[in-house]
Amino acid sequence: MLPPMAYREFLPDPHLRDCVRLYWQVEENHGPGEEEHRFLPERSVRLTFYAGDSWHGSPVTGELERMPAASLFGMTLEPLRVVSRGPTHALGVELYPWGARQLFGWAIGTASLDLLPGYGGAAREICALLTLGEWEAARACLEAWLLGLLAERAREAGAGVRAAAQLYGSLGTARIGTLAEEQGLSPRQLERAFREEVGVPAKTLARLIRFEEVHNRLWLRPDTPLAPLAYELGFSDQAHLTREFRALSHMTPGAFAGFSRLRVRGPVPQTELEARLRAPGRVSSYALGPALSELELRPEAGAASGSSSTLAS
């Protein structure tokens, strides 16, 4: 069995925290041959710098392309398949969607954006430091670059951003009509503000937030009862939760919980588990890797290929 990957998270500079949720880094050796990973849809936009040998693509079509060394990707409505081999170093940023929009002009539906053509200087320096294993220097370079972009491009939060922040705080359960009323707007005006300021429709963002919350709970506690969870997160019933989970992940909640039981990591200590369940955002979201062969994650018959949610580990 391969040793567990070294995954760590870091908080950003306080000036960045309105746009950036966290930084993460992972160092993994995939050993001989190739290793499969799955990423589920998630509630944030991922900025990734990468040193290694990996390909990504749809688990439905099976088509793969080489991962760019620096890319912006996120809020897709279907899982992402990644195939890796050999040693890999990755440094990532979890951006709130409005942060990705302000800093990079992102909007949902944007294909994975290769950053090297437009941001080659900083991106190449960060990737070179990763290749050398200079993690602290790479994070410092990344943070200085993001602070520079923020100084140039940040805007004061408008009604769309304020309402989106409330959606995150409510775990996706706040009603759009209520959010609009609180911002002094009609629902149509709020939707326009979401498109312009946040880059994603309000209902889609709420859907992704709720999906990721379900997946996080099942990842940490695979035996979590689904009916009370559906009620807590505003689904009409357990069947509704199951349909949404299947649409966004191409598997049922039960299948995902089964994978969670097979993970090679040790059990999460109770105190840490409770703290992580209380924390906003998602559980550390890297890969469904070495145990993947024990549980085939094929698209379910009739699963929508354009649905919305994310599988992370």
PDB file of N, CA and C in Angstrom, residues 50-51 122-134 138:
ATOM      1  N   TYR A  50       0.811  23.028 -10.545  1.00  0.00           N
ATOM      2  CA  TYR A  50       1.022  21.590 -10.543  1.00  0.00           C
ATOM      3  C   TYR A  50       2.381  21.240 -11.128  1.00  0.00           C
ATOM      4  N   ALA A  51       3.084  20.312 -10.487  1.00  0.00           N
ATOM      5  CA  ALA A  51       4.317  19.744 -11.014  1.00  0.00           C
ATOM      6  C   ALA A  51       4.172  18.231 -10.972  1.00  0.00           C
ATOM      7  N   ALA A 122       4.386  34.815 -13.122  1.00  0.00           N
ATOM      8  CA  ALA A 122       4.100  34.308 -11.778  1.00  0.00           C
ATOM      9  C   ALA A 122       3.833  32.811 -11.800  1.00  0.00           C
ATOM     10  N   ALA A 123       3.051  32.353 -12.777  1.00  0.00           N
ATOM     11  CA  ALA A 123       2.696  30.937 -12.835  1.00  0.00           C
ATOM     12  C   ALA A 123       3.929  30.059 -13.011  1.00  0.00           C
ATOM     13  N   ARG A 124       4.839  30.451 -13.886  1.00  0.00           N
ATOM     14  CA  ARG A 124       6.042  29.643 -14.110  1.00  0.00           C
ATOM     15  C   ARG A 124       6.939  29.636 -12.874  1.00  0.00           C
ATOM     16  N   GLU A 125       7.033  30.766 -12.198  1.00  0.00           N
ATOM     17  CA  GLU A 125       7.860  30.816 -10.987  1.00  0.00           C
ATOM     18  C   GLU A 125       7.299  29.896  -9.908  1.00  0.00           C
ATOM     19  N   ILE A 126       5.994  29.925  -9.714  1.00  0.00           N
ATOM     20  CA  ILE A 126       5.369  29.072  -8.702  1.00  0.00           C
ATOM     21  C   ILE A 126       5.572  27.600  -9.043  1.00  0.00           C
ATOM     22  N   CYS A 127       5.351  27.238 -10.294  1.00  0.00           N
ATOM     23  CA  CYS A 127       5.517  25.837 -10.702  1.00  0.00           C
ATOM     24  C   CYS A 127       6.968  25.387 -10.579  1.00  0.00           C
ATOM     25  N   ALA A 128       7.926  26.269 -10.887  1.00  0.00           N
ATOM     26  CA  ALA A 128       9.339  25.914 -10.749  1.00  0.00           C
ATOM     27  C   ALA A 128       9.684  25.653  -9.279  1.00  0.00           C
ATOM     28  N   LEU A 129       9.146  26.474  -8.377  1.00  0.00           N
ATOM     29  CA  LEU A 129       9.389  26.270  -6.951  1.00  0.00           C
ATOM     30  C   LEU A 129       8.768  24.957  -6.471  1.00  0.00           C
ATOM     31  N   LEU A 130       7.598  24.605  -7.006  1.00  0.00           N
ATOM     32  CA  LEU A 130       6.982  23.322  -6.648  1.00  0.00           C
ATOM     33  C   LEU A 130       7.841  22.155  -7.101  1.00  0.00           C
ATOM     34  N   THR A 131       8.389  22.246  -8.303  1.00  0.00           N
ATOM     35  CA  THR A 131       9.241  21.176  -8.823  1.00  0.00           C
ATOM     36  C   THR A 131      10.430  20.939  -7.895  1.00  0.00           C
ATOM     37  N   LEU A 132      10.935  22.013  -7.299  1.00  0.00           N
ATOM     38  CA  LEU A 132      12.076  21.918  -6.386  1.00  0.00           C
ATOM     39  C   LEU A 132      11.658  21.542  -4.967  1.00  0.00           C
ATOM     40  N   GLY A 133      10.351  21.462  -4.721  1.00  0.00           N
ATOM     41  CA  GLY A 133       9.873  21.163  -3.382  1.00  0.00           C
ATOM     42  C   GLY A 133       9.982  22.339  -2.430  1.00  0.00           C
ATOM     43  N   GLU A 134      10.079  23.551  -2.968  1.00  0.00           N
ATOM     44  CA  GLU A 134      10.191  24.765  -2.139  1.00  0.00           C
ATOM     45  C   GLU A 134       8.784  25.281  -1.823  1.00  0.00           C
ATOM     46  N   ALA A 138       6.972  28.890  -2.669  1.00  0.00           N
ATOM     47  CA  ALA A 138       5.885  28.856  -3.652  1.00  0.00           C
ATOM     48  C   ALA A 138       4.636  29.528  -3.103  1.00  0.00           C
TER      49      ALA A 138
END
